[in-house]
Structures are given as structure tokens and as C-alpha cells.
Amino acid sequence: MSDTTGPSRPLRETIGRYGIWSIGLRSEDAARKGELAEAAAELEELGYGAVWLGGNSTARNAAPLIEATRRIVVATSIQSVWQQDAADSAAEFTALEAAHPGRFVLGLGVSHGPRVQQYRRPYSTMVDYLDRLDELGRSGKGGVPAGRRVLAALGPKMLELARDRAAGAIPYLVTPDHTARAREILGGATLLAPEFKVVLETDPARARAVARDCLAPYLELPNYTDNFLRLGFTDSDVTGGGSDRLIDAVVAWGEDSRIRERIEAFHTAGADHVALQVITDGPRDALPREQWRRLASLLA
């Protein structure tokens, strides 16, 4: 495939208003290679501007999808700074950029204490990682330019870092209220691309059951629960699988018009782009292609 997305355009212009967040599209199962390529090509044709790869992904996971498409941006959401050193990240970025200019974005995050054995000083570790990427760039050994990296930022300090040292922020599991607060910190020129979950189901009980099953592991992670508390939720909202109030705040469900309204609330609050994660009652790494088509239709 030939590329039609150039590296000179600002990221916020390149990726448009909507993207798809997926853990399934990062699969390293060789037997799924054709399925993943076909799905990525269809997402591009449906008009999505970006694919956000979940599950601690890297440039290696992005490369096959970029090769199978012509213009859609593929980004990591996120690559943990604990997973590989900055030199390896820079080398992978440089190789992919040479082959497909402007098509890959490195999304970085500090992950979570319960999931990382060596977890310590997360903010300082992120600063050191960005410093190293910049040093590599200055030395002519690759690097990753600030305009081609984004940070998984939730709290004020990390949002400020995303503003000062990256193209922007990709907050995960947030609300429009968080987006409004993030926009105040980021200012008007920095990309803000929150992730938002969607269940294409109108029955409240079924929709909330699917949503609650998806959210369960996140409610064991202090980075997310602390952020919810900053947003005005209570301890009772973030325990017992999550209250209906919390579920309804972080997951869109219902009639198409209601889902569209919930997504647009992020844009109204200041988002440039929304990374939409469709969740179903199937395997988490499945590719819900029928639902992606329906979502594209209701957003058109």
C-alpha cells in the first residue's frame, strides 16, 4: 500500500474526530495476520482516523496494520515505559517512519504499580524516558520527535508534561468532566484524545453487565480509582464492581442518538479526537467488526 498521510501535518489534523481503540488489533498470533489486516483496511474505509492499540503495544504491533492500509494513523495506547528502553523505542520508530512517514504515533504511559514489579517514581521515570528520546534525536540516532508521541495522562502533572513534552494526551477511562479539566491544563494547541467505551445495547441490565465485566480489572488499579475520586465519585462508586452511576458515566449505551450524544459530549468538553472502544460480551481480543460498522454509521 502507498501512504497518503504525511509527517508535516499536525497530529490533531491527521487523525480526525474519531478513532478505534482495540486490544484485538495488536494480536501477535500469526494465524490472525490476514484478519487483522483486513479489519484495519475496513476501519480506514469506514472513515476512522486512527487505530489505538491496547494491551501494552509497540511499533512492532503497529507495523502490519500500517502496511495493510494507506493513510490511517496507528498508535500505541499504550507502550509502557517499563517494557522496553528508549533506545529500542527510538530505533523501532525510526525504521517505521522511514518506511511509512507520518503513520505511526508512540503513545507512552507509566502503567500501574500492581502490574509492574519495578514500579517507582512514575512521573520522574516518564521525564527520564522523554529526555532519553530527545537525546537520541539530537545525537542523530533516531529519537521520537515530540510531535509524534503522546502520553497516557490522567493527573495534572502528567497532563502538564503531555503539554510541554509531547503532541498531547490520551487519557483512558475518563469522563467529559475530566476532558474539560484536561483541556484547561493543556491549553488550546495540544491534542486531547480521550478513550471512551461503547456498548451497542439498549437494555440497561445487559448493557451494564457487559460494561461492569470490562471495568472490573480497572477498578483494582489505584491510578484509575484515584482519578474517579478526583472527579467527584465516592468510594462506594468504585467498589463492588462499580456503581450504576460510575458505569453510566464511563460507558455509552442505549439508543443510537443517546450514544452519539454521549460521544459528542467529549468534543464539547474540549476533545479533539475520541478513541472509541466497542465492548461486547465476547472475548476481549475479538474484533467486533459489525459493531464498528454500526458505530461508524451512527457517527456519520
PDB file of N, CA and C in Angstrom, residues 11-64:
ATOM      1  N   LEU A  11      -0.682  16.403  14.275  1.00  0.00           N
ATOM      2  CA  LEU A  11      -1.366  15.159  14.582  1.00  0.00           C
ATOM      3  C   LEU A  11      -2.865  15.361  14.757  1.00  0.00           C
ATOM      4  N   ARG A  12      -3.251  16.440  15.397  1.00  0.00           N
ATOM      5  CA  ARG A  12      -4.675  16.668  15.665  1.00  0.00           C
ATOM      6  C   ARG A  12      -5.462  16.839  14.374  1.00  0.00           C
ATOM      7  N   GLU A  13      -4.827  17.270  13.291  1.00  0.00           N
ATOM      8  CA  GLU A  13      -5.485  17.374  11.992  1.00  0.00           C
ATOM      9  C   GLU A  13      -5.494  16.038  11.269  1.00  0.00           C
ATOM     10  N   THR A  14      -4.463  15.250  11.470  1.00  0.00           N
ATOM     11  CA  THR A  14      -4.309  13.993  10.744  1.00  0.00           C
ATOM     12  C   THR A  14      -5.317  12.942  11.181  1.00  0.00           C
ATOM     13  N   ILE A  15      -5.609  12.863  12.482  1.00  0.00           N
ATOM     14  CA  ILE A  15      -6.402  11.737  12.976  1.00  0.00           C
ATOM     15  C   ILE A  15      -7.904  11.997  13.003  1.00  0.00           C
ATOM     16  N   GLY A  16      -8.348  13.193  12.721  1.00  0.00           N
ATOM     17  CA  GLY A  16      -9.776  13.454  12.663  1.00  0.00           C
ATOM     18  C   GLY A  16     -10.457  13.381  14.022  1.00  0.00           C
ATOM     19  N   ARG A  17     -11.773  13.217  14.002  1.00  0.00           N
ATOM     20  CA  ARG A  17     -12.570  13.291  15.235  1.00  0.00           C
ATOM     21  C   ARG A  17     -12.720  11.959  15.956  1.00  0.00           C
ATOM     22  N   TYR A  18     -12.608  10.848  15.231  1.00  0.00           N
ATOM     23  CA  TYR A  18     -12.885   9.542  15.835  1.00  0.00           C
ATOM     24  C   TYR A  18     -11.836   8.512  15.440  1.00  0.00           C
ATOM     25  N   GLY A  19     -11.524   7.643  16.389  1.00  0.00           N
ATOM     26  CA  GLY A  19     -10.664   6.505  16.129  1.00  0.00           C
ATOM     27  C   GLY A  19     -11.216   5.284  16.842  1.00  0.00           C
ATOM     28  N   ILE A  20     -10.579   4.146  16.615  1.00  0.00           N
ATOM     29  CA  ILE A  20     -10.974   2.905  17.278  1.00  0.00           C
ATOM     30  C   ILE A  20      -9.841   2.434  18.183  1.00  0.00           C
ATOM     31  N   TRP A  21     -10.190   2.158  19.443  1.00  0.00           N
ATOM     32  CA  TRP A  21      -9.259   1.582  20.411  1.00  0.00           C
ATOM     33  C   TRP A  21      -9.530   0.089  20.462  1.00  0.00           C
ATOM     34  N   SER A  22      -8.476  -0.720  20.327  1.00  0.00           N
ATOM     35  CA  SER A  22      -8.680  -2.168  20.273  1.00  0.00           C
ATOM     36  C   SER A  22      -7.477  -2.906  20.824  1.00  0.00           C
ATOM     37  N   ILE A  23      -7.740  -3.888  21.669  1.00  0.00           N
ATOM     38  CA  ILE A  23      -6.674  -4.779  22.097  1.00  0.00           C
ATOM     39  C   ILE A  23      -6.504  -5.921  21.098  1.00  0.00           C
ATOM     40  N   GLY A  24      -7.580  -6.271  20.403  1.00  0.00           N
ATOM     41  CA  GLY A  24      -7.517  -7.376  19.452  1.00  0.00           C
ATOM     42  C   GLY A  24      -6.621  -7.086  18.266  1.00  0.00           C
ATOM     43  N   LEU A  25      -6.572  -5.835  17.830  1.00  0.00           N
ATOM     44  CA  LEU A  25      -5.783  -5.481  16.651  1.00  0.00           C
ATOM     45  C   LEU A  25      -4.283  -5.520  16.909  1.00  0.00           C
ATOM     46  N   ARG A  26      -3.855  -5.715  18.149  1.00  0.00           N
ATOM     47  CA  ARG A  26      -2.433  -5.839  18.448  1.00  0.00           C
ATOM     48  C   ARG A  26      -1.984  -7.306  18.508  1.00  0.00           C
ATOM     49  N   SER A  27      -2.843  -8.211  18.178  1.00  0.00           N
ATOM     50  CA  SER A  27      -2.537  -9.634  18.316  1.00  0.00           C
ATOM     51  C   SER A  27      -1.250 -10.008  17.585  1.00  0.00           C
ATOM     52  N   GLU A  28      -0.461 -10.869  18.208  1.00  0.00           N
ATOM     53  CA  GLU A  28       0.770 -11.366  17.609  1.00  0.00           C
ATOM     54  C   GLU A  28       0.612 -12.798  17.103  1.00  0.00           C
ATOM     55  N   ASP A  29      -0.624 -13.272  17.050  1.00  0.00           N
ATOM     56  CA  ASP A  29      -0.929 -14.606  16.541  1.00  0.00           C
ATOM     57  C   ASP A  29      -0.795 -14.597  15.018  1.00  0.00           C
ATOM     58  N   ALA A  30       0.172 -15.324  14.488  1.00  0.00           N
ATOM     59  CA  ALA A  30       0.421 -15.330  13.047  1.00  0.00           C
ATOM     60  C   ALA A  30      -0.806 -15.773  12.263  1.00  0.00           C
ATOM     61  N   ALA A  31      -1.624 -16.630  12.866  1.00  0.00           N
ATOM     62  CA  ALA A  31      -2.809 -17.124  12.168  1.00  0.00           C
ATOM     63  C   ALA A  31      -3.855 -16.037  11.961  1.00  0.00           C
ATOM     64  N   ARG A  32      -3.745 -14.944  12.697  1.00  0.00           N
ATOM     65  CA  ARG A  32      -4.722 -13.858  12.600  1.00  0.00           C
ATOM     66  C   ARG A  32      -4.234 -12.702  11.725  1.00  0.00           C
ATOM     67  N   LYS A  33      -3.062 -12.829  11.132  1.00  0.00           N
ATOM     68  CA  LYS A  33      -2.467 -11.725  10.389  1.00  0.00           C
ATOM     69  C   LYS A  33      -3.402 -11.194   9.308  1.00  0.00           C
ATOM     70  N   GLY A  34      -3.986 -12.085   8.522  1.00  0.00           N
ATOM     71  CA  GLY A  34      -4.888 -11.651   7.459  1.00  0.00           C
ATOM     72  C   GLY A  34      -6.138 -10.986   7.998  1.00  0.00           C
ATOM     73  N   GLU A  35      -6.675 -11.533   9.078  1.00  0.00           N
ATOM     74  CA  GLU A  35      -7.874 -10.974   9.704  1.00  0.00           C
ATOM     75  C   GLU A  35      -7.609  -9.556  10.201  1.00  0.00           C
ATOM     76  N   LEU A  36      -6.456  -9.347  10.824  1.00  0.00           N
ATOM     77  CA  LEU A  36      -6.125  -8.030  11.359  1.00  0.00           C
ATOM     78  C   LEU A  36      -5.936  -7.014  10.232  1.00  0.00           C
ATOM     79  N   ALA A  37      -5.239  -7.432   9.182  1.00  0.00           N
ATOM     80  CA  ALA A  37      -5.005  -6.528   8.052  1.00  0.00           C
ATOM     81  C   ALA A  37      -6.323  -6.127   7.396  1.00  0.00           C
ATOM     82  N   GLU A  38      -7.203  -7.089   7.213  1.00  0.00           N
ATOM     83  CA  GLU A  38      -8.500  -6.813   6.586  1.00  0.00           C
ATOM     84  C   GLU A  38      -9.324  -5.878   7.457  1.00  0.00           C
ATOM     85  N   ALA A  39      -9.298  -6.095   8.774  1.00  0.00           N
ATOM     86  CA  ALA A  39     -10.062  -5.244   9.693  1.00  0.00           C
ATOM     87  C   ALA A  39      -9.528  -3.815   9.690  1.00  0.00           C
ATOM     88  N   ALA A  40      -8.207  -3.658   9.689  1.00  0.00           N
ATOM     89  CA  ALA A  40      -7.621  -2.319   9.669  1.00  0.00           C
ATOM     90  C   ALA A  40      -7.993  -1.578   8.395  1.00  0.00           C
ATOM     91  N   ALA A  41      -7.936  -2.288   7.261  1.00  0.00           N
ATOM     92  CA  ALA A  41      -8.304  -1.664   5.988  1.00  0.00           C
ATOM     93  C   ALA A  41      -9.764  -1.229   5.989  1.00  0.00           C
ATOM     94  N   GLU A  42     -10.629  -2.028   6.614  1.00  0.00           N
ATOM     95  CA  GLU A  42     -12.039  -1.648   6.668  1.00  0.00           C
ATOM     96  C   GLU A  42     -12.253  -0.439   7.568  1.00  0.00           C
ATOM     97  N   LEU A  43     -11.547  -0.367   8.694  1.00  0.00           N
ATOM     98  CA  LEU A  43     -11.667   0.799   9.571  1.00  0.00           C
ATOM     99  C   LEU A  43     -11.289   2.068   8.819  1.00  0.00           C
ATOM    100  N   GLU A  44     -10.251   1.985   8.003  1.00  0.00           N
ATOM    101  CA  GLU A  44      -9.853   3.134   7.191  1.00  0.00           C
ATOM    102  C   GLU A  44     -10.966   3.529   6.231  1.00  0.00           C
ATOM    103  N   GLU A  45     -11.563   2.543   5.571  1.00  0.00           N
ATOM    104  CA  GLU A  45     -12.637   2.837   4.621  1.00  0.00           C
ATOM    105  C   GLU A  45     -13.880   3.376   5.324  1.00  0.00           C
ATOM    106  N   LEU A  46     -14.095   2.976   6.563  1.00  0.00           N
ATOM    107  CA  LEU A  46     -15.244   3.468   7.325  1.00  0.00           C
ATOM    108  C   LEU A  46     -15.070   4.915   7.777  1.00  0.00           C
ATOM    109  N   GLY A  47     -13.859   5.438   7.645  1.00  0.00           N
ATOM    110  CA  GLY A  47     -13.633   6.841   7.951  1.00  0.00           C
ATOM    111  C   GLY A  47     -12.990   7.137   9.286  1.00  0.00           C
ATOM    112  N   TYR A  48     -12.625   6.106  10.039  1.00  0.00           N
ATOM    113  CA  TYR A  48     -11.921   6.357  11.293  1.00  0.00           C
ATOM    114  C   TYR A  48     -10.532   6.904  10.984  1.00  0.00           C
ATOM    115  N   GLY A  49     -10.069   7.835  11.817  1.00  0.00           N
ATOM    116  CA  GLY A  49      -8.790   8.470  11.539  1.00  0.00           C
ATOM    117  C   GLY A  49      -7.601   7.816  12.195  1.00  0.00           C
ATOM    118  N   ALA A  50      -7.850   6.960  13.184  1.00  0.00           N
ATOM    119  CA  ALA A  50      -6.736   6.342  13.903  1.00  0.00           C
ATOM    120  C   ALA A  50      -7.158   5.011  14.493  1.00  0.00           C
ATOM    121  N   VAL A  51      -6.177   4.141  14.657  1.00  0.00           N
ATOM    122  CA  VAL A  51      -6.318   2.901  15.404  1.00  0.00           C
ATOM    123  C   VAL A  51      -5.406   3.007  16.616  1.00  0.00           C
ATOM    124  N   TRP A  52      -5.969   2.784  17.784  1.00  0.00           N
ATOM    125  CA  TRP A  52      -5.215   2.850  19.041  1.00  0.00           C
ATOM    126  C   TRP A  52      -5.073   1.435  19.583  1.00  0.00           C
ATOM    127  N   LEU A  53      -3.844   0.958  19.670  1.00  0.00           N
ATOM    128  CA  LEU A  53      -3.587  -0.428  20.053  1.00  0.00           C
ATOM    129  C   LEU A  53      -3.413  -0.554  21.565  1.00  0.00           C
ATOM    130  N   GLY A  54      -4.316  -1.285  22.193  1.00  0.00           N
ATOM    131  CA  GLY A  54      -4.223  -1.505  23.626  1.00  0.00           C
ATOM    132  C   GLY A  54      -3.298  -2.664  23.955  1.00  0.00           C
ATOM    133  N   GLY A  55      -3.261  -3.009  25.243  1.00  0.00           N
ATOM    134  CA  GLY A  55      -2.522  -4.183  25.647  1.00  0.00           C
ATOM    135  C   GLY A  55      -1.024  -4.053  25.639  1.00  0.00           C
ATOM    136  N   ASN A  56      -0.481  -2.917  26.081  1.00  0.00           N
ATOM    137  CA  ASN A  56       0.967  -2.753  26.184  1.00  0.00           C
ATOM    138  C   ASN A  56       1.634  -3.015  24.831  1.00  0.00           C
ATOM    139  N   SER A  57       1.246  -2.262  23.843  1.00  0.00           N
ATOM    140  CA  SER A  57       1.660  -2.495  22.471  1.00  0.00           C
ATOM    141  C   SER A  57       2.903  -1.703  22.106  1.00  0.00           C
ATOM    142  N   THR A  58       3.513  -2.054  20.972  1.00  0.00           N
ATOM    143  CA  THR A  58       4.728  -1.403  20.498  1.00  0.00           C
ATOM    144  C   THR A  58       4.614  -1.140  18.998  1.00  0.00           C
ATOM    145  N   ALA A  59       5.653  -0.524  18.442  1.00  0.00           N
ATOM    146  CA  ALA A  59       5.700  -0.288  16.997  1.00  0.00           C
ATOM    147  C   ALA A  59       5.633  -1.592  16.222  1.00  0.00           C
ATOM    148  N   ARG A  60       6.121  -2.666  16.801  1.00  0.00           N
ATOM    149  CA  ARG A  60       6.073  -3.968  16.112  1.00  0.00           C
ATOM    150  C   ARG A  60       4.636  -4.416  15.886  1.00  0.00           C
ATOM    151  N   ASN A  61       3.743  -4.086  16.815  1.00  0.00           N
ATOM    152  CA  ASN A  61       2.331  -4.429  16.636  1.00  0.00           C
ATOM    153  C   ASN A  61       1.658  -3.531  15.619  1.00  0.00           C
ATOM    154  N   ALA A  62       2.144  -2.290  15.514  1.00  0.00           N
ATOM    155  CA  ALA A  62       1.538  -1.335  14.588  1.00  0.00           C
ATOM    156  C   ALA A  62       1.931  -1.590  13.141  1.00  0.00           C
ATOM    157  N   ALA A  63       3.146  -2.070  12.916  1.00  0.00           N
ATOM    158  CA  ALA A  63       3.690  -2.173  11.559  1.00  0.00           C
ATOM    159  C   ALA A  63       2.797  -2.949  10.591  1.00  0.00           C
ATOM    160  N   PRO A  64       2.281  -4.137  10.943  1.00  0.00           N
ATOM    161  CA  PRO A  64       1.455  -4.870   9.971  1.00  0.00           C
ATOM    162  C   PRO A  64       0.184  -4.125   9.577  1.00  0.00           C
TER     163      PRO A  64
END
